[in-house]
JSON list of C-alpha atoms and ligand atoms in Angstrom, two decimals:
[
{"chain": "Z", "resi": 893, "resn": "MET", "atom": "CA", "xyz": [-0.08, 0.05, -0.01]},
{"chain": "Z", "resi": 894, "resn": "LEU", "atom": "CA", "xyz": [0.96, 3.57, -0.64]},
{"chain": "Z", "resi": 895, "resn": "VAL", "atom": "CA", "xyz": [0.24, 6.29, 1.86]},
{"chain": "Z", "resi": 896, "resn": "SER", "atom": "CA", "xyz": [0.70, 9.96, 2.66]},
{"chain": "Z", "resi": 897, "resn": "GLY", "atom": "CA", "xyz": [-1.15, 10.56, 5.95]},
{"chain": "Z", "resi": 898, "resn": "ALA", "atom": "CA", "xyz": [-3.38, 9.21, 8.58]},
{"chain": "Z", "resi": 899, "resn": "GLY", "atom": "CA", "xyz": [-3.59, 5.75, 7.05]},
{"chain": "Z", "resi": 900, "resn": "SER", "atom": "CA", "xyz": [-7.21, 4.74, 8.48]},
{"chain": "Z", "resi": 901, "resn": "ASN", "atom": "CA", "xyz": [-7.66, 3.02, 5.08]},
{"chain": "Z", "resi": 902, "resn": "LEU", "atom": "CA", "xyz": [-4.41, 1.01, 5.59]},
{"chain": "Z", "resi": 903, "resn": "GLN", "atom": "CA", "xyz": [-5.61, 0.26, 9.09]},
{"chain": "Z", "resi": 904, "resn": "ALA", "atom": "CA", "xyz": [-9.00, -1.22, 8.02]},
{"chain": "Z", "resi": 905, "resn": "LEU", "atom": "CA", "xyz": [-7.01, -3.61, 5.65]},
{"chain": "Z", "resi": 906, "resn": "LEU", "atom": "CA", "xyz": [-4.61, -4.43, 8.44]},
{"chain": "Z", "resi": 907, "resn": "ASP", "atom": "CA", "xyz": [-7.56, -5.04, 10.62]},
{"chain": "Z", "resi": 908, "resn": "ALA", "atom": "CA", "xyz": [-9.59, -7.42, 7.79]},
{"chain": "Z", "resi": 909, "resn": "GLY", "atom": "CA", "xyz": [-6.38, -9.29, 7.40]},
{"chain": "Z", "resi": 910, "resn": "ASP", "atom": "CA", "xyz": [-6.67, -10.56, 11.01]},
{"chain": "Z", "resi": 911, "resn": "GLN", "atom": "CA", "xyz": [-10.26, -11.93, 9.87]},
{"chain": "Z", "resi": 912, "resn": "PRO", "atom": "CA", "xyz": [-10.66, -15.49, 8.90]},
{"chain": "Z", "resi": 913, "resn": "GLY", "atom": "CA", "xyz": [-11.54, -15.55, 5.08]},
{"chain": "Z", "resi": 914, "resn": "PHE", "atom": "CA", "xyz": [-10.18, -12.24, 4.34]},
{"chain": "Z", "resi": 915, "resn": "SER", "atom": "CA", "xyz": [-8.25, -12.91, 0.98]},
{"chain": "Z", "resi": 916, "resn": "ALA", "atom": "CA", "xyz": [-5.62, -10.15, 1.09]},
{"chain": "Z", "resi": 917, "resn": "ALA", "atom": "CA", "xyz": [-2.81, -9.54, 2.78]},
{"chain": "Z", "resi": 918, "resn": "VAL", "atom": "CA", "xyz": [-0.52, -6.12, 3.02]},
{"chain": "Z", "resi": 919, "resn": "VAL", "atom": "CA", "xyz": [2.89, -7.06, 2.35]},
{"chain": "Z", "resi": 920, "resn": "ALA", "atom": "CA", "xyz": [4.45, -3.61, 2.70]},
{"chain": "Z", "resi": 921, "resn": "VAL", "atom": "CA", "xyz": [3.74, 0.02, 3.04]},
{"chain": "Z", "resi": 922, "resn": "GLY", "atom": "CA", "xyz": [5.21, 2.83, 1.06]},
{"chain": "Z", "resi": 923, "resn": "ALA", "atom": "CA", "xyz": [5.22, 6.25, 2.14]},
{"chain": "Z", "resi": 924, "resn": "ASP", "atom": "CA", "xyz": [6.23, 9.49, -0.07]},
{"chain": "Z", "resi": 925, "resn": "ARG", "atom": "CA", "xyz": [7.24, 11.21, 3.39]},
{"chain": "Z", "resi": 926, "resn": "PRO", "atom": "CA", "xyz": [8.61, 10.24, 6.84]},
{"chain": "Z", "resi": 927, "resn": "GLY", "atom": "CA", "xyz": [7.21, 10.81, 10.43]},
{"chain": "Z", "resi": 928, "resn": "ILE", "atom": "CA", "xyz": [3.58, 10.14, 9.25]},
{"chain": "Z", "resi": 929, "resn": "PRO", "atom": "CA", "xyz": [0.80, 8.17, 11.36]},
{"chain": "Z", "resi": 930, "resn": "ALA", "atom": "CA", "xyz": [0.38, 5.42, 8.68]},
{"chain": "Z", "resi": 931, "resn": "LEU", "atom": "CA", "xyz": [3.77, 4.42, 8.97]},
{"chain": "Z", "resi": 932, "resn": "ASP", "atom": "CA", "xyz": [3.37, 3.91, 12.71]},
{"chain": "Z", "resi": 933, "resn": "ARG", "atom": "CA", "xyz": [0.52, 1.77, 11.96]},
{"chain": "Z", "resi": 934, "resn": "SER", "atom": "CA", "xyz": [2.73, -0.43, 9.69]},
{"chain": "Z", "resi": 935, "resn": "ALA", "atom": "CA", "xyz": [5.40, -0.56, 12.21]},
{"chain": "Z", "resi": 936, "resn": "SER", "atom": "CA", "xyz": [2.84, -1.76, 15.02]},
{"chain": "Z", "resi": 937, "resn": "ALA", "atom": "CA", "xyz": [1.65, -4.37, 12.88]},
{"chain": "Z", "resi": 938, "resn": "GLY", "atom": "CA", "xyz": [5.12, -5.71, 11.79]},
{"chain": "Z", "resi": 939, "resn": "ILE", "atom": "CA", "xyz": [4.79, -4.82, 8.22]},
{"chain": "Z", "resi": 940, "resn": "PRO", "atom": "CA", "xyz": [7.74, -3.45, 6.30]},
{"chain": "Z", "resi": 941, "resn": "SER", "atom": "CA", "xyz": [8.01, -0.07, 5.07]},
{"chain": "Z", "resi": 942, "resn": "PHE", "atom": "CA", "xyz": [9.78, 2.29, 3.01]},
{"chain": "Z", "resi": 943, "resn": "VAL", "atom": "CA", "xyz": [9.76, 5.94, 2.44]},
{"chain": "Z", "resi": 944, "resn": "VAL", "atom": "CA", "xyz": [10.84, 7.43, -1.11]},
{"chain": "Z", "resi": 945, "resn": "PRO", "atom": "CA", "xyz": [10.33, 11.31, -0.97]},
{"chain": "Z", "resi": 946, "resn": "VAL", "atom": "CA", "xyz": [10.33, 13.16, -4.43]},
{"chain": "Z", "resi": 947, "resn": "ALA", "atom": "CA", "xyz": [12.91, 15.78, -2.85]},
{"chain": "Z", "resi": 948, "resn": "ASP", "atom": "CA", "xyz": [15.58, 13.24, -2.99]},
{"chain": "Z", "resi": 949, "resn": "PHE", "atom": "CA", "xyz": [15.54, 12.92, -6.57]},
{"chain": "Z", "resi": 950, "resn": "ASP", "atom": "CA", "xyz": [16.53, 15.10, -9.34]},
{"chain": "Z", "resi": 951, "resn": "ASP", "atom": "CA", "xyz": [13.23, 14.82, -11.31]},
{"chain": "Z", "resi": 952, "resn": "ARG", "atom": "CA", "xyz": [9.86, 13.24, -10.99]},
{"chain": "Z", "resi": 953, "resn": "ALA", "atom": "CA", "xyz": [10.84, 10.30, -13.44]},
{"chain": "Z", "resi": 954, "resn": "ALA", "atom": "CA", "xyz": [14.06, 9.44, -11.24]},
{"chain": "Z", "resi": 955, "resn": "TRP", "atom": "CA", "xyz": [11.62, 9.45, -8.13]},
{"chain": "Z", "resi": 956, "resn": "ASP", "atom": "CA", "xyz": [8.99, 7.40, -10.20]},
{"chain": "Z", "resi": 957, "resn": "ARG", "atom": "CA", "xyz": [11.67, 4.67, -10.89]},
{"chain": "Z", "resi": 958, "resn": "ALA", "atom": "CA", "xyz": [12.84, 4.43, -7.42]},
{"chain": "Z", "resi": 959, "resn": "LEU", "atom": "CA", "xyz": [9.11, 4.02, -6.13]},
{"chain": "Z", "resi": 960, "resn": "THR", "atom": "CA", "xyz": [8.67, 1.53, -8.87]},
{"chain": "Z", "resi": 961, "resn": "ASP", "atom": "CA", "xyz": [11.80, -0.20, -7.74]},
{"chain": "Z", "resi": 962, "resn": "ALA", "atom": "CA", "xyz": [10.91, -0.17, -4.23]},
{"chain": "Z", "resi": 963, "resn": "VAL", "atom": "CA", "xyz": [7.29, -1.42, -4.45]},
{"chain": "Z", "resi": 964, "resn": "SER", "atom": "CA", "xyz": [8.44, -4.59, -6.91]},
{"chain": "Z", "resi": 965, "resn": "ALA", "atom": "CA", "xyz": [10.79, -5.67, -4.67]},
{"chain": "Z", "resi": 966, "resn": "TYR", "atom": "CA", "xyz": [7.66, -7.12, -2.73]},
{"chain": "Z", "resi": 967, "resn": "ARG", "atom": "CA", "xyz": [6.16, -8.54, -6.11]},
{"chain": "Z", "resi": 968, "resn": "PRO", "atom": "CA", "xyz": [2.47, -7.49, -4.82]},
{"chain": "Z", "resi": 969, "resn": "ASP", "atom": "CA", "xyz": [-0.48, -8.52, -6.79]},
{"chain": "Z", "resi": 970, "resn": "LEU", "atom": "CA", "xyz": [-2.25, -5.27, -6.16]},
{"chain": "Z", "resi": 971, "resn": "VAL", "atom": "CA", "xyz": [-0.81, -1.81, -5.08]},
{"chain": "Z", "resi": 972, "resn": "VAL", "atom": "CA", "xyz": [-3.26, 0.04, -3.16]},
{"chain": "Z", "resi": 973, "resn": "LEU", "atom": "CA", "xyz": [-3.06, 4.05, -3.17]},
{"chain": "Z", "resi": 974, "resn": "ALA", "atom": "CA", "xyz": [-4.96, 5.00, 0.10]},
{"chain": "Z", "resi": 975, "resn": "GLY", "atom": "CA", "xyz": [-4.45, 8.96, 0.82]},
{"chain": "Z", "resi": 976, "resn": "PHE", "atom": "CA", "xyz": [-1.26, 8.73, -1.35]},
{"chain": "Z", "resi": 977, "resn": "MET", "atom": "CA", "xyz": [-0.91, 12.38, -2.24]},
{"chain": "Z", "resi": 978, "resn": "LYS", "atom": "CA", "xyz": [1.26, 11.90, -5.50]},
{"chain": "Z", "resi": 979, "resn": "ILE", "atom": "CA", "xyz": [0.64, 10.83, -9.11]},
{"chain": "Z", "resi": 980, "resn": "VAL", "atom": "CA", "xyz": [2.49, 7.80, -10.12]},
{"chain": "Z", "resi": 981, "resn": "GLY", "atom": "CA", "xyz": [4.52, 8.06, -13.15]},
{"chain": "Z", "resi": 982, "resn": "THR", "atom": "CA", "xyz": [4.50, 6.01, -16.61]},
{"chain": "Z", "resi": 983, "resn": "GLU", "atom": "CA", "xyz": [7.31, 3.44, -15.18]},
{"chain": "Z", "resi": 984, "resn": "PHE", "atom": "CA", "xyz": [5.24, 2.71, -12.49]},
{"chain": "Z", "resi": 985, "resn": "LEU", "atom": "CA", "xyz": [2.16, 2.29, -14.56]},
{"chain": "Z", "resi": 986, "resn": "ARG", "atom": "CA", "xyz": [4.04, 0.21, -16.90]},
{"chain": "Z", "resi": 987, "resn": "CYS", "atom": "CA", "xyz": [5.55, -2.12, -14.18]},
{"chain": "Z", "resi": 988, "resn": "PHE", "atom": "CA", "xyz": [1.75, -2.89, -12.52]},
{"chain": "Z", "resi": 989, "resn": "PRO", "atom": "CA", "xyz": [-0.60, -2.83, -15.59]},
{"chain": "Z", "resi": 990, "resn": "ALA", "atom": "CA", "xyz": [-4.39, -2.96, -14.17]},
{"chain": "Z", "resi": 991, "resn": "GLN", "atom": "CA", "xyz": [-2.69, -3.41, -10.71]},
{"chain": "Z", "resi": 992, "resn": "VAL", "atom": "CA", "xyz": [-2.83, 0.00, -9.15]},
{"chain": "Z", "resi": 993, "resn": "VAL", "atom": "CA", "xyz": [-5.80, 0.76, -7.45]},
{"chain": "Z", "resi": 994, "resn": "ASN", "atom": "CA", "xyz": [-7.07, 4.14, -5.91]},
{"chain": "Z", "resi": 995, "resn": "THR", "atom": "CA", "xyz": [-9.55, 5.30, -3.42]},
{"chain": "Z", "resi": 996, "resn": "HIS", "atom": "CA", "xyz": [-10.96, 8.79, -3.76]},
{"chain": "Z", "resi": 997, "resn": "PRO", "atom": "CA", "xyz": [-13.64, 10.35, -1.51]},
{"chain": "Z", "resi": 998, "resn": "ALA", "atom": "CA", "xyz": [-15.99, 11.32, -4.39]},
{"chain": "Z", "resi": 999, "resn": "LEU", "atom": "CA", "xyz": [-18.34, 10.18, -6.83]},
{"chain": "Z", "resi": 1000, "resn": "LEU", "atom": "CA", "xyz": [-16.01, 10.22, -10.03]},
{"chain": "Z", "resi": 1001, "resn": "PRO", "atom": "CA", "xyz": [-16.00, 11.54, -12.53]},
{"chain": "Z", "resi": 1002, "resn": "ALA", "atom": "CA", "xyz": [-17.31, 14.57, -10.14]},
{"chain": "Z", "resi": 1003, "resn": "PHE", "atom": "CA", "xyz": [-14.92, 16.21, -8.06]},
{"chain": "Z", "resi": 1004, "resn": "PRO", "atom": "CA", "xyz": [-11.47, 14.47, -9.05]},
{"chain": "Z", "resi": 1005, "resn": "GLY", "atom": "CA", "xyz": [-8.17, 15.86, -7.62]},
{"chain": "Z", "resi": 1006, "resn": "ALA", "atom": "CA", "xyz": [-6.68, 16.93, -4.30]},
{"chain": "Z", "resi": 1007, "resn": "HIS", "atom": "CA", "xyz": [-9.58, 18.54, -2.71]},
{"chain": "Z", "resi": 1008, "resn": "PRO", "atom": "CA", "xyz": [-12.86, 16.67, -3.67]},
{"chain": "Z", "resi": 1009, "resn": "VAL", "atom": "CA", "xyz": [-14.66, 16.99, -0.48]},
{"chain": "Z", "resi": 1010, "resn": "ARG", "atom": "CA", "xyz": [-14.23, 20.67, -0.41]},
{"chain": "Z", "resi": 1011, "resn": "ASP", "atom": "CA", "xyz": [-15.05, 20.82, -4.10]},
{"chain": "Z", "resi": 1012, "resn": "THR", "atom": "CA", "xyz": [-18.45, 18.78, -3.33]},
{"chain": "Z", "resi": 1013, "resn": "LEU", "atom": "CA", "xyz": [-19.55, 21.32, -0.94]},
{"chain": "Z", "resi": 1014, "resn": "ALA", "atom": "CA", "xyz": [-18.75, 24.43, -3.07]},
{"chain": "Z", "resi": 1015, "resn": "TYR", "atom": "CA", "xyz": [-20.56, 23.04, -5.55]},
{"chain": "Z", "resi": 1016, "resn": "GLY", "atom": "CA", "xyz": [-23.69, 22.63, -3.40]},
{"chain": "Z", "resi": 1017, "resn": "ALA", "atom": "CA", "xyz": [-24.09, 18.95, -4.42]},
{"chain": "Z", "resi": 1018, "resn": "LYS", "atom": "CA", "xyz": [-26.38, 16.67, -2.61]},
{"chain": "Z", "resi": 1019, "resn": "VAL", "atom": "CA", "xyz": [-24.85, 13.38, -2.99]},
{"chain": "Z", "resi": 1020, "resn": "SER", "atom": "CA", "xyz": [-21.39, 12.49, -2.12]},
{"chain": "Z", "resi": 1021, "resn": "GLY", "atom": "CA", "xyz": [-19.36, 9.24, -1.76]},
{"chain": "Z", "resi": 1022, "resn": "VAL", "atom": "CA", "xyz": [-16.32, 7.26, -2.58]},
{"chain": "Z", "resi": 1023, "resn": "THR", "atom": "CA", "xyz": [-14.85, 5.75, -5.79]},
{"chain": "Z", "resi": 1024, "resn": "VAL", "atom": "CA", "xyz": [-12.46, 2.70, -5.75]},
{"chain": "Z", "resi": 1025, "resn": "HIS", "atom": "CA", "xyz": [-10.88, 2.75, -9.46]},
{"chain": "Z", "resi": 1026, "resn": "LEU", "atom": "CA", "xyz": [-8.01, 1.32, -11.23]},
{"chain": "Z", "resi": 1027, "resn": "VAL", "atom": "CA", "xyz": [-5.38, 4.06, -11.76]},
{"chain": "Z", "resi": 1028, "resn": "ASP", "atom": "CA", "xyz": [-4.36, 5.26, -15.32]},
{"chain": "Z", "resi": 1029, "resn": "ALA", "atom": "CA", "xyz": [-1.99, 8.06, -16.66]},
{"chain": "Z", "resi": 1030, "resn": "GLY", "atom": "CA", "xyz": [-4.66, 10.68, -15.51]},
{"chain": "Z", "resi": 1031, "resn": "VAL", "atom": "CA", "xyz": [-5.63, 12.51, -12.32]},
{"chain": "Z", "resi": 1032, "resn": "ASP", "atom": "CA", "xyz": [-8.78, 10.04, -10.90]},
{"chain": "Z", "resi": 1033, "resn": "THR", "atom": "CA", "xyz": [-9.60, 8.93, -14.52]},
{"chain": "Z", "resi": 1034, "resn": "GLY", "atom": "CA", "xyz": [-9.16, 5.05, -14.40]},
{"chain": "Z", "resi": 1035, "resn": "PRO", "atom": "CA", "xyz": [-11.98, 2.50, -14.85]},
{"chain": "Z", "resi": 1036, "resn": "VAL", "atom": "CA", "xyz": [-14.20, 2.47, -11.58]},
{"chain": "Z", "resi": 1037, "resn": "ILE", "atom": "CA", "xyz": [-14.28, -0.98, -9.53]},
{"chain": "Z", "resi": 1038, "resn": "ALA", "atom": "CA", "xyz": [-16.63, 0.12, -6.92]},
{"chain": "Z", "resi": 1039, "resn": "GLN", "atom": "CA", "xyz": [-18.85, 3.27, -5.55]},
{"chain": "Z", "resi": 1040, "resn": "ALA", "atom": "CA", "xyz": [-20.95, 4.03, -2.77]},
{"chain": "Z", "resi": 1041, "resn": "THR", "atom": "CA", "xyz": [-22.94, 7.14, -1.88]},
{"chain": "Z", "resi": 1042, "resn": "VAL", "atom": "CA", "xyz": [-22.92, 9.09, 1.20]},
{"chain": "Z", "resi": 1043, "resn": "ASP", "atom": "CA", "xyz": [-25.42, 12.02, 1.68]},
{"chain": "Z", "resi": 1044, "resn": "VAL", "atom": "CA", "xyz": [-24.27, 15.73, 2.23]},
{"chain": "Z", "resi": 1045, "resn": "ARG", "atom": "CA", "xyz": [-26.00, 17.22, 5.15]},
{"chain": "Z", "resi": 1046, "resn": "PRO", "atom": "CA", "xyz": [-27.28, 20.81, 5.36]},
{"chain": "Z", "resi": 1047, "resn": "GLY", "atom": "CA", "xyz": [-24.58, 22.71, 7.19]},
{"chain": "Z", "resi": 1048, "resn": "ASP", "atom": "CA", "xyz": [-21.91, 19.97, 6.50]},
{"chain": "Z", "resi": 1049, "resn": "THR", "atom": "CA", "xyz": [-18.32, 20.94, 7.10]},
{"chain": "Z", "resi": 1050, "resn": "GLU", "atom": "CA", "xyz": [-15.66, 19.48, 4.78]},
{"chain": "Z", "resi": 1051, "resn": "GLN", "atom": "CA", "xyz": [-14.35, 17.77, 7.99]},
{"chain": "Z", "resi": 1052, "resn": "ALA", "atom": "CA", "xyz": [-17.51, 16.28, 9.02]},
{"chain": "Z", "resi": 1053, "resn": "LEU", "atom": "CA", "xyz": [-18.52, 15.19, 5.49]},
{"chain": "Z", "resi": 1054, "resn": "HIS", "atom": "CA", "xyz": [-15.36, 13.81, 4.77]},
{"chain": "Z", "resi": 1055, "resn": "GLU", "atom": "CA", "xyz": [-15.24, 11.57, 8.19]},
{"chain": "Z", "resi": 1056, "resn": "ARG", "atom": "CA", "xyz": [-18.51, 9.99, 7.10]},
{"chain": "Z", "resi": 1057, "resn": "ILE", "atom": "CA", "xyz": [-17.26, 9.32, 3.52]},
{"chain": "Z", "resi": 1058, "resn": "LYS", "atom": "CA", "xyz": [-14.07, 7.69, 5.33]},
{"chain": "Z", "resi": 1059, "resn": "ARG", "atom": "CA", "xyz": [-16.48, 5.51, 7.28]},
{"chain": "Z", "resi": 1060, "resn": "VAL", "atom": "CA", "xyz": [-17.76, 4.30, 3.93]},
{"chain": "Z", "resi": 1061, "resn": "GLU", "atom": "CA", "xyz": [-14.72, 4.15, 2.21]},
{"chain": "Z", "resi": 1062, "resn": "ARG", "atom": "CA", "xyz": [-12.77, 1.97, 4.46]},
{"chain": "Z", "resi": 1063, "resn": "ALA", "atom": "CA", "xyz": [-15.58, -0.68, 4.19]},
{"chain": "Z", "resi": 1064, "resn": "LEU", "atom": "CA", "xyz": [-15.71, -0.41, 0.39]},
{"chain": "Z", "resi": 1065, "resn": "LEU", "atom": "CA", "xyz": [-12.00, -0.56, 0.05]},
{"chain": "Z", "resi": 1066, "resn": "VAL", "atom": "CA", "xyz": [-11.72, -3.36, 2.33]},
{"chain": "Z", "resi": 1067, "resn": "ASP", "atom": "CA", "xyz": [-14.58, -5.43, 0.35]},
{"chain": "Z", "resi": 1068, "resn": "THR", "atom": "CA", "xyz": [-13.32, -4.31, -2.97]},
{"chain": "Z", "resi": 1069, "resn": "VAL", "atom": "CA", "xyz": [-9.82, -5.57, -2.44]},
{"chain": "Z", "resi": 1070, "resn": "ASP", "atom": "CA", "xyz": [-11.01, -8.65, -0.91]},
{"chain": "Z", "resi": 1071, "resn": "ARG", "atom": "CA", "xyz": [-13.18, -9.42, -3.93]},
{"chain": "Z", "resi": 1072, "resn": "MET", "atom": "CA", "xyz": [-10.51, -8.48, -6.63]},
{"chain": "Z", "resi": 1073, "resn": "VAL", "atom": "CA", "xyz": [-8.19, -11.06, -4.96]},
{"chain": "Z", "resi": 1074, "resn": "ARG", "atom": "CA", "xyz": [-10.68, -13.69, -3.99]},
{"chain": "Z", "resi": 1075, "resn": "LEU", "atom": "CA", "xyz": [-12.56, -13.56, -7.37]},
{"chain": "Z", "resi": 1076, "resn": "GLY", "atom": "CA", "xyz": [-10.09, -11.96, -9.69]},
{"chain": "Z", "resi": 1077, "resn": "TYR", "atom": "CA", "xyz": [-11.27, -9.41, -12.32]},
{"chain": "Z", "resi": 1078, "resn": "SER", "atom": "CA", "xyz": [-10.86, -8.28, -15.99]},
{"chain": "Z", "resi": 1079, "resn": "VAL", "atom": "CA", "xyz": [-11.10, -5.17, -17.69]},
{"chain": "Z", "resi": 1080, "resn": "ASN", "atom": "CA", "xyz": [-12.82, -4.63, -20.60]},
{"chain": "Z", "resi": 1081, "resn": "GLY", "atom": "CA", "xyz": [-12.47, -0.95, -21.77]},
{"chain": "Z", "resi": 1082, "resn": "ARG", "atom": "CA", "xyz": [-14.07, 1.15, -18.77]},
{"chain": "Z", "resi": 1083, "resn": "GLU", "atom": "CA", "xyz": [-15.77, -1.55, -17.37]},
{"chain": "Z", "resi": 1084, "resn": "VAL", "atom": "CA", "xyz": [-14.06, -3.54, -14.39]},
{"chain": "Z", "resi": 1085, "resn": "VAL", "atom": "CA", "xyz": [-15.48, -6.97, -14.13]},
{"chain": "Z", "resi": 1086, "resn": "LEU", "atom": "CA", "xyz": [-15.10, -8.85, -10.70]},
{"chain": "Z", "resi": 1087, "resn": "GLY", "atom": "CA", "xyz": [-15.28, -12.74, -10.96]},
{"chain": "P", "resi": 31, "resn": "LIG", "atom": "C1", "xyz": [-9.15, 9.14, 2.29]},
{"chain": "P", "resi": 31, "resn": "LIG", "atom": "O1", "xyz": [-10.36, 9.87, 2.13]},
{"chain": "P", "resi": 31, "resn": "LIG", "atom": "C2", "xyz": [-8.55, 9.31, 0.73]},
{"chain": "P", "resi": 31, "resn": "LIG", "atom": "O2", "xyz": [-9.53, 8.57, -0.31]},
{"chain": "P", "resi": 31, "resn": "LIG", "atom": "C3", "xyz": [-8.06, 10.50, 0.87]},
{"chain": "P", "resi": 31, "resn": "LIG", "atom": "O3", "xyz": [-7.67, 10.84, 1.89]},
{"chain": "P", "resi": 31, "resn": "LIG", "atom": "C4", "xyz": [-8.01, 9.89, 2.85]},
{"chain": "P", "resi": 31, "resn": "LIG", "atom": "C5", "xyz": [-6.86, 9.32, 3.47]},
{"chain": "P", "resi": 31, "resn": "LIG", "atom": "O4", "xyz": [-7.17, 8.73, 4.73]},
{"chain": "P", "resi": 31, "resn": "LIG", "atom": "N1", "xyz": [-7.49, 10.99, -0.72]},
{"chain": "P", "resi": 31, "resn": "LIG", "atom": "P1", "xyz": [-6.19, 7.82, 5.37]},
{"chain": "P", "resi": 31, "resn": "LIG", "atom": "O5", "xyz": [-5.07, 8.36, 5.30]},
{"chain": "P", "resi": 31, "resn": "LIG", "atom": "O6", "xyz": [-6.74, 6.45, 4.75]},
{"chain": "P", "resi": 31, "resn": "LIG", "atom": "O7", "xyz": [-6.90, 7.80, 6.90]}
]
């Protein structure tokens, strides 16, 4: 998994891994910055981790190659981006074709980008939610695997709405990763078919 922050989605997958019948296991956690709570969570769970900061490299392509090398060392079946605040590059996507999964706190294609919850409220939308999707070369543009809705409430703040979305997001991510690993999946154009 790749993370940049709190790591509550990571924690949800770690907790699910302790349940009998859950089909996926987190093999490693990568971050683009040190000192984040998500890395404490992986350490507590005894999961290996690595940090690949963009600032350590001459350019984005060199960073992308280093990230690709660090992740491929663990030979993952899936690479889950959960609150990872960097765009992975062409080398990374070439190395993991149709294997990179992102979770986004909005109903794509509405409100892509770095501030989807803020943008949802600014637009005045009444329904939001979460999208789990495959990652392609665009920003939040890859084929949708699963979505769930969350109602926007009158007077919602960004923090309150995001917290309610995150509760739904953790459950959807855990369920989706489990089904992808347990059932397999195929991609036909924009359609992702599980099983
Ligand atoms: C999630 O809502 C994710 O979709 C968004 O940032 C949040 C990260 O949460 N991009 P966490 O670090 O998993 O707690």
